[in-house]
Short mmCIF file of C-alpha atoms in Angstrom, two decimals:
data_model
loop_
_atom_site.label_atom_id
_atom_site.label_comp_id
_atom_site.label_asym_id
_atom_site.label_seq_id
_atom_site.Cartn_x
_atom_site.Cartn_y
_atom_site.Cartn_z
CA MET A 627 27.08 74.37 7.66
CA GLU A 628 29.12 75.91 10.38
CA GLY A 629 31.01 78.50 8.26
CA GLN A 630 30.29 80.66 5.26
CA ALA A 631 32.37 83.30 3.54
CA ASP A 632 30.88 86.72 3.73
CA ARG A 633 31.13 89.29 1.02
CA ASP A 634 34.54 90.28 2.19
CA GLY A 635 35.86 86.69 2.17
CA ASP A 636 35.89 86.29 6.00
CA LEU A 637 34.90 82.91 7.43
CA ARG A 638 32.13 83.65 9.89
CA PHE A 639 30.15 81.32 12.04
CA GLN A 640 26.57 80.69 10.98
CA PRO A 641 24.61 79.26 13.89
CA THR A 642 22.74 76.05 13.43
CA ALA A 643 20.33 74.22 15.75
CA GLY A 644 22.14 72.31 18.47
CA SER A 645 25.61 73.65 17.49
CA ALA A 646 28.16 73.81 20.33
CA VAL A 647 30.44 76.14 18.47
CA SER A 648 30.42 79.79 19.54
CA ALA A 649 28.90 82.39 17.40
CA PHE A 650 31.95 84.54 18.11
CA GLN A 651 34.71 81.92 17.64
CA HIS A 652 36.08 84.01 14.68
CA LEU A 653 37.13 86.86 17.06
CA GLU A 654 40.73 87.53 17.77
CA GLN A 655 42.03 88.70 21.16
CA ALA A 656 41.92 92.61 21.06
CA PRO A 657 45.15 94.33 22.09
CA GLU A 658 45.20 96.13 25.37
CA ASP A 659 44.51 99.95 25.20
CA PRO A 660 48.00 101.46 24.94
CA ILE A 661 47.23 103.82 27.87
CA LEU A 662 45.01 101.69 30.07
CA GLY A 663 47.29 98.64 29.35
CA VAL A 664 50.08 100.33 31.35
CA THR A 665 48.09 99.93 34.47
CA VAL A 666 47.20 96.35 33.66
CA ALA A 667 50.97 95.51 33.30
CA TYR A 668 51.72 97.44 36.50
CA ASN A 669 49.16 95.48 38.46
CA LYS A 670 50.74 92.19 37.33
CA ASP A 671 54.24 93.23 38.63
CA PRO A 672 55.02 91.98 42.12
CA SER A 673 57.97 94.37 42.66
CA PRO A 674 57.74 96.51 45.78
CA VAL A 675 59.35 99.44 43.98
CA LYS A 676 57.02 99.50 41.02
CA LEU A 677 55.73 102.89 39.98
CA ASN A 678 52.69 103.63 37.70
CA LEU A 679 53.25 106.89 35.67
CA GLY A 680 50.57 106.00 32.98
CA VAL A 681 47.53 106.59 35.09
CA GLY A 682 45.51 109.70 34.07
CA ALA A 683 44.17 110.38 37.42
CA TYR A 684 45.37 112.46 40.34
CA ARG A 685 47.19 110.82 43.27
CA THR A 686 48.07 112.22 46.72
CA GLU A 687 51.68 112.46 48.00
CA GLU A 688 51.00 109.07 49.50
CA GLY A 689 50.01 107.68 46.03
CA LYS A 690 46.36 107.31 46.94
CA PRO A 691 43.30 108.46 44.94
CA LEU A 692 41.75 111.59 46.31
CA VAL A 693 38.06 112.49 46.94
CA LEU A 694 37.74 116.18 47.40
CA ASP A 695 36.31 117.49 50.59
CA VAL A 696 33.80 119.64 48.75
CA VAL A 697 32.67 116.58 46.74
CA ARG A 698 31.98 114.70 50.10
CA GLN A 699 30.20 117.81 51.45
CA ALA A 700 28.02 118.09 48.41
CA GLU A 701 27.13 114.43 48.46
CA GLU A 702 26.09 114.78 52.13
CA LEU A 703 23.81 117.62 51.22
CA LEU A 704 22.30 115.70 48.41
CA ILE A 705 21.66 112.65 50.60
CA GLN A 706 19.96 114.79 53.22
CA ASP A 707 17.57 116.33 50.77
CA ARG A 708 14.65 113.92 51.00
CA SER A 709 12.82 115.62 48.24
CA ARG A 710 15.34 114.24 45.57
CA TYR A 711 14.42 111.36 43.41
CA LYS A 712 15.96 109.03 40.91
CA GLU A 713 13.69 109.60 37.94
CA TYR A 714 15.17 110.13 34.44
CA ILE A 715 16.56 113.49 33.81
CA PRO A 716 16.00 115.42 30.48
CA ILE A 717 17.79 114.14 27.46
CA ALA A 718 20.08 117.16 27.52
CA GLY A 719 20.80 116.77 31.20
CA LEU A 720 20.22 118.82 34.38
CA VAL A 721 19.32 122.30 33.39
CA GLU A 722 21.17 123.96 36.35
CA PHE A 723 24.30 121.86 35.66
CA ASN A 724 24.33 122.93 32.08
CA LYS A 725 23.93 126.68 32.89
CA LEU A 726 26.72 126.55 35.53
CA SER A 727 29.06 124.45 33.20
CA ALA A 728 28.73 126.98 30.49
CA LYS A 729 29.38 129.87 32.88
CA LEU A 730 32.38 128.14 34.23
CA ILE A 731 34.16 127.77 30.94
CA LEU A 732 32.86 130.89 29.25
CA GLY A 733 33.16 133.21 32.37
CA ASP A 734 30.79 135.20 34.49
CA GLY A 735 29.04 137.84 32.39
CA SER A 736 29.89 136.08 29.05
CA PRO A 737 28.04 137.96 26.20
CA ALA A 738 27.42 134.65 24.53
CA ILE A 739 25.54 133.40 27.54
CA GLY A 740 23.68 136.68 28.05
CA GLU A 741 22.54 136.65 24.42
CA LYS A 742 21.44 133.01 24.78
CA ARG A 743 23.81 131.95 21.94
CA VAL A 744 25.04 128.84 23.80
CA ALA A 745 23.51 125.39 23.53
CA THR A 746 24.76 122.99 26.28
CA ALA A 747 24.11 119.33 26.81
CA GLN A 748 25.19 117.25 29.67
CA CYS A 749 27.25 114.32 28.42
CA LEU A 750 29.34 111.36 29.68
CA SER A 751 32.50 113.15 30.67
CA GLY A 752 34.89 114.52 28.21
CA THR A 753 34.85 111.37 25.93
CA GLY A 754 31.05 111.44 25.61
CA SER A 755 31.04 115.19 25.03
CA LEU A 756 33.47 114.68 22.12
CA ARG A 757 31.62 111.86 20.68
CA VAL A 758 28.24 113.62 20.83
CA GLY A 759 29.87 116.60 19.23
CA ALA A 760 31.39 114.46 16.51
CA GLU A 761 28.09 112.84 15.56
CA PHE A 762 26.34 116.22 15.65
CA LEU A 763 28.81 117.58 13.19
CA SER A 764 28.77 114.62 10.94
CA LYS A 765 24.90 114.96 10.66
CA HIS A 766 24.69 118.77 10.47
CA TYR A 767 27.89 120.38 9.50
CA SER A 768 28.87 120.93 5.88
CA GLN A 769 32.51 119.69 6.41
CA HIS A 770 33.40 116.31 7.69
CA ILE A 771 37.13 116.70 8.08
CA ILE A 772 38.63 117.33 11.55
CA TYR A 773 42.31 118.29 12.09
CA ILE A 774 43.87 116.99 15.31
CA PRO A 775 47.30 117.74 16.62
CA VAL A 776 50.30 115.33 16.52
CA PRO A 777 50.57 114.03 19.04
CA THR A 778 47.26 113.98 20.80
CA TRP A 779 45.16 111.88 23.28
CA GLY A 780 45.13 108.43 21.88
CA ASN A 781 41.29 108.17 22.04
CA HIS A 782 40.68 111.31 19.87
CA PRO A 783 41.06 109.74 16.43
CA LYS A 784 38.85 106.81 17.35
CA ILE A 785 36.11 108.99 18.77
CA PHE A 786 36.07 111.23 15.71
CA ASN A 787 36.35 108.40 13.15
CA LEU A 788 33.55 106.49 14.77
CA GLY A 789 31.47 109.70 15.16
CA GLY A 790 31.47 109.98 11.30
CA LEU A 791 34.37 112.49 10.77
CA SER A 792 37.49 112.15 8.64
CA VAL A 793 40.61 112.64 10.73
CA LYS A 794 43.68 114.57 9.46
CA THR A 795 46.50 116.02 11.49
CA TYR A 796 48.48 119.25 12.05
CA ARG A 797 51.90 119.58 13.40
CA TYR A 798 52.03 120.50 17.08
CA TYR A 799 54.99 119.18 19.14
CA ASP A 800 58.58 119.91 18.11
CA PRO A 801 60.77 117.10 19.52
CA ARG A 802 63.85 119.28 18.81
CA THR A 803 62.85 121.96 21.25
CA SER A 804 60.39 119.87 23.39
CA GLY A 805 58.03 122.75 22.71
CA LEU A 806 55.31 123.97 20.28
CA ASP A 807 55.86 123.76 16.50
CA TYR A 808 53.99 126.96 16.07
CA GLU A 809 55.00 127.72 12.50
CA GLY A 810 54.26 124.15 11.45
CA MET A 811 50.84 124.36 13.12
CA LEU A 812 49.91 127.51 11.36
CA GLU A 813 51.21 126.13 7.92
CA ASP A 814 49.13 122.99 8.22
CA LEU A 815 45.99 124.83 9.26
CA HIS A 816 46.45 127.35 6.53
CA ALA A 817 46.49 124.41 4.10
CA ALA A 818 43.24 122.95 5.55
CA PRO A 819 40.09 123.21 3.36
CA PRO A 820 37.72 126.10 4.29
CA GLY A 821 35.21 125.12 6.92
CA ALA A 822 37.26 122.12 8.31
CA ILE A 823 36.98 121.44 12.05
CA VAL A 824 40.07 121.90 14.21
CA LEU A 825 40.50 120.22 17.50
CA LEU A 826 42.27 122.36 20.05
CA HIS A 827 43.36 121.39 23.66
CA ALA A 828 42.03 124.31 25.74
CA CYS A 829 44.99 123.91 28.15
CA ALA A 830 47.43 121.32 29.44
CA HIS A 831 47.91 119.65 26.11
CA ASN A 832 47.77 115.79 26.51
CA PRO A 833 50.22 114.14 26.18
CA THR A 834 52.87 116.87 25.75
CA GLY A 835 52.02 119.45 28.36
CA VAL A 836 52.95 122.06 25.80
CA ASP A 837 50.51 124.96 25.37
CA PRO A 838 50.67 128.02 23.09
CA THR A 839 51.43 131.39 24.61
CA GLN A 840 48.70 134.03 24.70
CA ASP A 841 50.27 135.78 21.72
CA GLN A 842 50.36 132.42 19.82
CA TRP A 843 46.75 131.72 20.75
CA GLU A 844 45.87 135.06 19.15
CA GLY A 845 47.72 134.09 15.96
CA ILE A 846 45.94 130.71 15.89
CA ARG A 847 42.56 132.44 16.40
CA GLN A 848 43.23 134.93 13.62
CA LEU A 849 44.12 132.23 11.17
CA ILE A 850 41.24 129.95 12.02
CA ARG A 851 38.70 132.83 11.62
CA LEU A 852 40.39 133.92 8.44
CA LYS A 853 40.25 130.49 6.91
CA GLY A 854 36.57 129.94 8.19
CA LEU A 855 37.61 126.86 10.17
CA LEU A 856 35.49 125.60 13.06
CA PRO A 857 37.31 125.24 16.42
CA PHE A 858 36.37 122.29 18.65
CA PHE A 859 37.88 122.69 22.10
CA ASP A 860 38.63 119.75 24.44
CA SER A 861 38.70 121.25 27.98
CA ALA A 862 39.69 118.39 30.30
CA TYR A 863 41.79 120.31 32.83
CA GLN A 864 40.31 123.77 33.50
CA GLY A 865 41.79 124.90 36.84
CA PHE A 866 43.78 121.70 37.14
CA ALA A 867 46.62 122.92 35.05
CA SER A 868 47.68 126.34 36.47
CA GLY A 869 45.46 126.37 39.49
CA SER A 870 43.39 129.23 38.01
CA LEU A 871 39.97 128.46 36.39
CA ASP A 872 40.15 131.77 34.49
CA ALA A 873 43.63 131.34 33.23
CA ASP A 874 43.02 127.91 32.00
CA ALA A 875 39.92 129.05 30.09
CA TYR A 876 41.83 131.83 28.28
CA SER A 877 41.91 130.13 24.94
CA VAL A 878 38.22 129.29 24.85
CA ARG A 879 37.19 132.72 25.91
CA LEU A 880 39.56 134.36 23.40
CA PHE A 881 37.70 132.60 20.56
CA VAL A 882 34.21 133.13 22.02
CA GLY A 883 35.01 136.78 22.48
CA ASP A 884 35.16 137.45 18.78
CA GLY A 885 31.59 136.42 18.20
CA GLY A 886 32.39 133.45 16.15
CA GLU A 887 31.17 129.86 16.58
CA CYS A 888 32.92 126.95 18.37
CA LEU A 889 32.34 123.74 20.24
CA ILE A 890 33.63 123.00 23.67
CA ALA A 891 33.81 119.60 25.37
CA GLN A 892 34.17 119.88 29.16
CA SER A 893 35.16 117.20 31.70
CA PHE A 894 34.83 117.38 35.45
CA ALA A 895 36.91 114.19 35.91
CA LYS A 896 40.15 115.89 36.77
CA ASN A 897 39.29 119.12 38.39
CA MET A 898 36.63 117.67 40.67
CA GLY A 899 38.10 114.18 40.90
CA LEU A 900 34.85 112.75 39.56
CA TYR A 901 36.48 110.28 37.26
CA GLY A 902 33.98 107.44 37.83
CA GLU A 903 30.93 109.66 37.82
CA ARG A 904 31.38 110.43 34.14
CA VAL A 905 30.35 114.17 34.30
CA GLY A 906 30.83 116.37 31.23
CA ALA A 907 29.19 118.82 28.98
CA LEU A 908 29.19 119.85 25.37
CA SER A 909 28.53 123.50 24.72
CA ILE A 910 28.14 124.86 21.20
CA VAL A 911 28.46 128.53 20.82
CA CYS A 912 26.29 129.86 17.88
CA ARG A 913 25.73 133.13 16.09
CA SER A 914 22.22 133.72 17.47
CA ALA A 915 19.81 132.62 20.04
CA THR A 916 17.49 131.13 17.35
CA VAL A 917 20.30 128.96 16.00
CA ALA A 918 21.28 127.84 19.52
CA THR A 919 17.70 126.70 20.18
CA ARG A 920 17.76 124.62 16.98
CA VAL A 921 21.20 123.18 17.84
CA GLU A 922 20.03 122.10 21.24
CA SER A 923 17.04 120.32 19.69
CA GLN A 924 19.23 118.45 17.31
CA LEU A 925 21.67 117.44 20.07
CA LYS A 926 18.82 115.63 21.80
CA LEU A 927 18.12 113.73 18.68
CA VAL A 928 21.87 112.61 18.80
CA ILE A 929 21.77 111.69 22.40
CA ARG A 930 18.40 109.94 22.59
CA PRO A 931 19.36 106.80 20.66
CA MET A 932 22.85 106.76 22.13
CA TYR A 933 22.16 106.56 25.84
CA SER A 934 18.64 108.33 26.23
CA SER A 935 19.58 110.64 29.13
CA PRO A 936 22.71 111.13 31.24
CA PRO A 937 23.26 110.06 34.93
CA ILE A 938 22.02 112.41 37.72
CA HIS A 939 24.41 111.87 40.64
CA GLY A 940 27.66 113.37 39.34
CA ALA A 941 25.93 116.19 37.67
CA SER A 942 24.09 117.06 40.93
CA ILE A 943 27.41 117.11 42.77
CA VAL A 944 28.84 119.58 40.25
CA ALA A 945 25.85 121.76 40.34
CA THR A 946 25.68 121.87 44.09
CA ILE A 947 29.37 122.99 44.22
CA LEU A 948 29.13 125.48 41.54
CA SER A 949 25.93 127.00 42.96
CA ASP A 950 27.11 127.35 46.61
CA ARG A 951 29.49 130.30 47.29
CA ASN A 952 31.31 128.52 50.11
CA LEU A 953 31.64 125.19 48.34
CA TYR A 954 32.75 126.93 45.18
CA TYR A 955 35.58 128.76 47.05
CA ASN A 956 36.75 125.77 48.95
CA TRP A 957 36.79 123.87 45.63
CA THR A 958 39.15 126.50 44.12
CA VAL A 959 41.45 126.05 47.09
CA GLU A 960 41.56 122.29 46.76
CA LEU A 961 41.97 122.69 43.01
CA LYS A 962 44.94 124.96 43.40
CA ASN A 963 46.53 122.57 45.91
CA MET A 964 46.32 119.73 43.49
CA ALA A 965 47.79 121.95 40.69
CA ASP A 966 50.60 123.21 42.97
CA ARG A 967 51.53 119.65 43.95
CA ILE A 968 51.95 118.66 40.31
CA ILE A 969 53.99 121.79 39.68
CA SER A 970 56.18 120.92 42.73
CA MET A 971 56.75 117.41 41.31
CA ARG A 972 57.99 118.98 38.01
CA HIS A 973 60.59 121.03 39.84
CA GLN A 974 61.66 118.15 42.08
CA LEU A 975 62.20 115.93 39.04
CA TYR A 976 64.02 118.59 37.11
CA ASP A 977 66.24 119.27 40.19
CA ALA A 978 66.93 115.62 40.65
CA LEU A 979 68.08 115.12 36.99
CA LYS A 980 70.15 118.12 37.13
CA ALA A 981 71.84 116.90 40.40
CA ARG A 982 72.69 113.62 38.66
CA GLY A 983 74.11 115.38 35.59
CA THR A 984 71.76 113.53 33.39
CA PRO A 985 72.82 114.38 29.64
CA GLY A 986 70.42 116.64 27.90
CA ASP A 987 68.34 119.72 28.58
CA TRP A 988 65.46 118.83 30.90
CA SER A 989 64.02 122.28 31.37
CA HIS A 990 60.97 121.27 29.36
CA ILE A 991 59.80 119.39 32.40
CA ILE A 992 59.15 122.68 34.26
CA LYS A 993 58.05 124.64 31.18
CA GLN A 994 55.25 122.19 30.34
CA ILE A 995 52.01 122.26 32.36
CA GLY A 996 49.26 120.01 33.53
CA MET A 997 49.07 116.43 34.54
CA PHE A 998 51.44 115.08 31.94
CA THR A 999 55.04 115.59 30.84
CA PHE A 1000 56.41 114.51 27.45
CA THR A 1001 59.75 113.52 28.62
CA GLY A 1002 61.38 112.88 25.20
CA LEU A 1003 62.30 109.36 26.09
CA ASN A 1004 62.14 106.80 23.27
CA LYS A 1005 60.35 103.36 23.22
CA ASP A 1006 63.67 101.59 24.00
CA GLN A 1007 64.40 103.72 26.97
CA VAL A 1008 60.90 103.34 28.23
CA SER A 1009 61.20 99.57 27.91
CA PHE A 1010 64.49 99.68 29.76
CA MET A 1011 62.97 101.63 32.62
CA THR A 1012 60.05 99.18 32.82
CA ALA A 1013 62.34 96.15 32.80
CA GLU A 1014 65.11 97.33 35.08
CA TYR A 1015 63.34 99.85 37.40
CA HIS A 1016 59.65 98.59 37.27
CA ILE A 1017 58.48 102.07 36.14
CA TYR A 1018 55.44 101.93 33.98
CA LEU A 1019 54.62 104.71 31.40
CA THR A 1020 53.32 104.92 27.86
CA SER A 1021 55.78 104.00 25.05
CA ASP A 1022 55.90 107.57 23.75
CA GLY A 1023 57.62 108.75 26.97
CA ARG A 1024 54.54 110.47 28.56
CA ILE A 1025 54.52 110.48 32.38
CA SER A 1026 51.78 111.51 34.72
CA MET A 1027 53.31 113.96 37.14
CA ALA A 1028 50.28 113.29 39.48
CA GLY A 1029 51.62 109.82 39.83
CA LEU A 1030 54.89 111.07 41.36
CA SER A 1031 55.71 111.86 45.00
CA SER A 1032 58.66 113.28 46.83
CA LYS A 1033 59.52 109.65 47.79
CA THR A 1034 59.40 108.31 44.25
CA VAL A 1035 61.10 111.18 42.42
CA PRO A 1036 64.64 109.88 43.12
CA HIS A 1037 63.77 106.37 41.81
CA LEU A 1038 62.32 107.88 38.57
CA ALA A 1039 65.45 110.21 38.25
CA ASP A 1040 67.78 107.24 38.64
CA ALA A 1041 65.90 105.27 35.99
CA ILE A 1042 65.85 108.20 33.47
CA HIS A 1043 69.59 108.91 34.11
CA ALA A 1044 70.50 105.18 33.46
CA ALA A 1045 68.17 104.97 30.40
CA VAL A 1046 69.83 107.99 28.83
CA LEU A 1047 73.38 106.85 29.67
CA ARG A 1048 72.94 103.30 28.27
CA LEU A 1049 70.66 103.98 25.37
CA GLY A 1050 71.48 107.48 24.29
#
């Protein structure tokens, strides 16, 4: 018998001896990832003027990927060190990497670090850090509801759902102002059940580029602490947003500074250009050193059956840069150069739209921060730009400012101008 209905009524293949039918014939073709699929479509387009603004990676003014000079220098130092080996590293990762990662996000002289209240584990970039955190919470935290902003990075709900958490949302972006719906955010979080987890973008909110002000962050902190909610920060852009590592860590340090608990997922993909190395860390700030020790022990039990231990190379690059005064300084210079180029692209695009007299207020382009801009363009306008101008972006109108250059800004401005005039 080649097929048999399972308990849900699906017809699944039951393998038999000598059968030439695939055991997976019942599978349907999965849809492309809505973000990564943009690049797939872009690659198929033969047009010489095509432009990919969906990619979540930094590009130079020439549109090329960038390997930081300090990364190459760190790799050379690692290669020259003949004492290094390729053995498994501990389940929780490189000890030095973990210490330096926590120090980077929490700040030099952080009381939480000094009091040994921080448990840190090296994970597989930001995605892996979020997933480990989700599974840890589903196993050991009393509340299994996590609130995420609308909109947010498309992978967030999948990560938390598969990690064992129930996903709910809170208002964040206000399309009327192209800014933060602060009152709506507070109202939704106030209605959340006590102990609920709240996902917060540490800086450079993806996809909108809209961040709370410092005063608004304080209001959010007060409400979260008053309600007994648990903040879970996603820090994917520290230093990459404003060019300042300290400024971009403001929200995290504000919450840690009140002595309360929180989780922080870090990624070194953007700020060190280590996309393919998959370097990240999960830090859990606890009430006491004793609790932090227990938390770390349980994190290892989450990681062990998932991927056993993290890779060594990327974490060694990060640890080398963060531990060397000259390399660290040179990294901050390169980091600021990347951030400044993105900020320059924002101003150039805004000026180009203004010069064309494009209907609407486009000031949000220069008010938003980080790699992405939420343009406010709708699906029809996005489809028009792709069909007529060969410009590729996600259907929600998000564009990667890092994918722009001085040469391509006019082409994008022409496309936006035409889309707005034709489709409103």
